[in-house]
Amino acid sequence: DAGITQSPRHKVTETGTPVTLRCHQTENHRYMYWYRQDPGHGLRLIHYSYGVKDTDKGEVSDGYSVSRSKTEDFLLTLESATSSQTSVYFCAISSRGAPPTQYFGPGTRLTVL
Amino acid sequence: DQQVKQNSPSLSVQEGRISILNCDYTNSMFDYFLWYKKYPAEGPTFLISISSIKDKNEDGRFTVFLNKSAKHLSLHIVPSQPGDSAVYFCAADDMRFGAGTRLTVKP
């Protein structure tokens, strides 16, 4: 298994509070991604990173920010959580080879009350 | 806009029979398509891929077919086993995923 961990694995928070999810890898892959999984929508890309301090938006980036200060860590922040951000969040890594296979972490279940 | 679509949310098959999962796409520029498998409470795991220059790729019980003129790909699982019960996602190489198909293989 690719060395990817996510923390916390479960979190319950209240609307309006800030939340930070952490993704840590031991594979030294350049690319890291944050997805959310919701029923009927599959996996939707929130943000991704192609190197330290290099990030870009995905298809559902509103309300989220990311930071990557080290190769191994990619943080996802919800500045002010809303109930619509209740979801399961997955981090993934990739070397963007051919094929560009992604390896996923175990997920974080976030509930915003 | 959904560039990768899986129109069947669920599929149920009998053990030993063939499972066929379908995926449609809109962008002809994709170089690779990938299938991932996801069990409950786990992250997705890579299953099989196909290059856009090929029309078939096989790995054991799993075969992916690509029909470029129809912008359609399918994953065939033969024979299906109860352990194959999971959600299957197709994905394109621009990190877009379909909505997933939940496969249930009945003993």
PDB file of N, CA, C and O in Angstrom, chain B residues 2 8 11:
ATOM      1  N   GLN B   2     -20.128  17.469 -16.720  1.00  0.00           N
ATOM      2  CA  GLN B   2     -19.570  16.161 -16.397  1.00  0.00           C
ATOM      3  C   GLN B   2     -18.929  15.578 -17.638  1.00  0.00           C
ATOM      4  O   GLN B   2     -19.641  15.156 -18.554  1.00  0.00           O
ATOM      5  N   SER B   8     -25.259   4.271 -14.785  1.00  0.00           N
ATOM      6  CA  SER B   8     -25.920   3.235 -14.004  1.00  0.00           C
ATOM      7  C   SER B   8     -25.428   3.303 -12.563  1.00  0.00           C
ATOM      8  O   SER B   8     -24.286   2.947 -12.295  1.00  0.00           O
ATOM      9  N   LEU B  11     -25.648  -2.138 -10.143  1.00  0.00           N
ATOM     10  CA  LEU B  11     -25.712  -3.329 -10.987  1.00  0.00           C
ATOM     11  C   LEU B  11     -25.654  -4.542 -10.073  1.00  0.00           C
ATOM     12  O   LEU B  11     -24.834  -4.595  -9.157  1.00  0.00           O
TER      13      LEU B  11
END
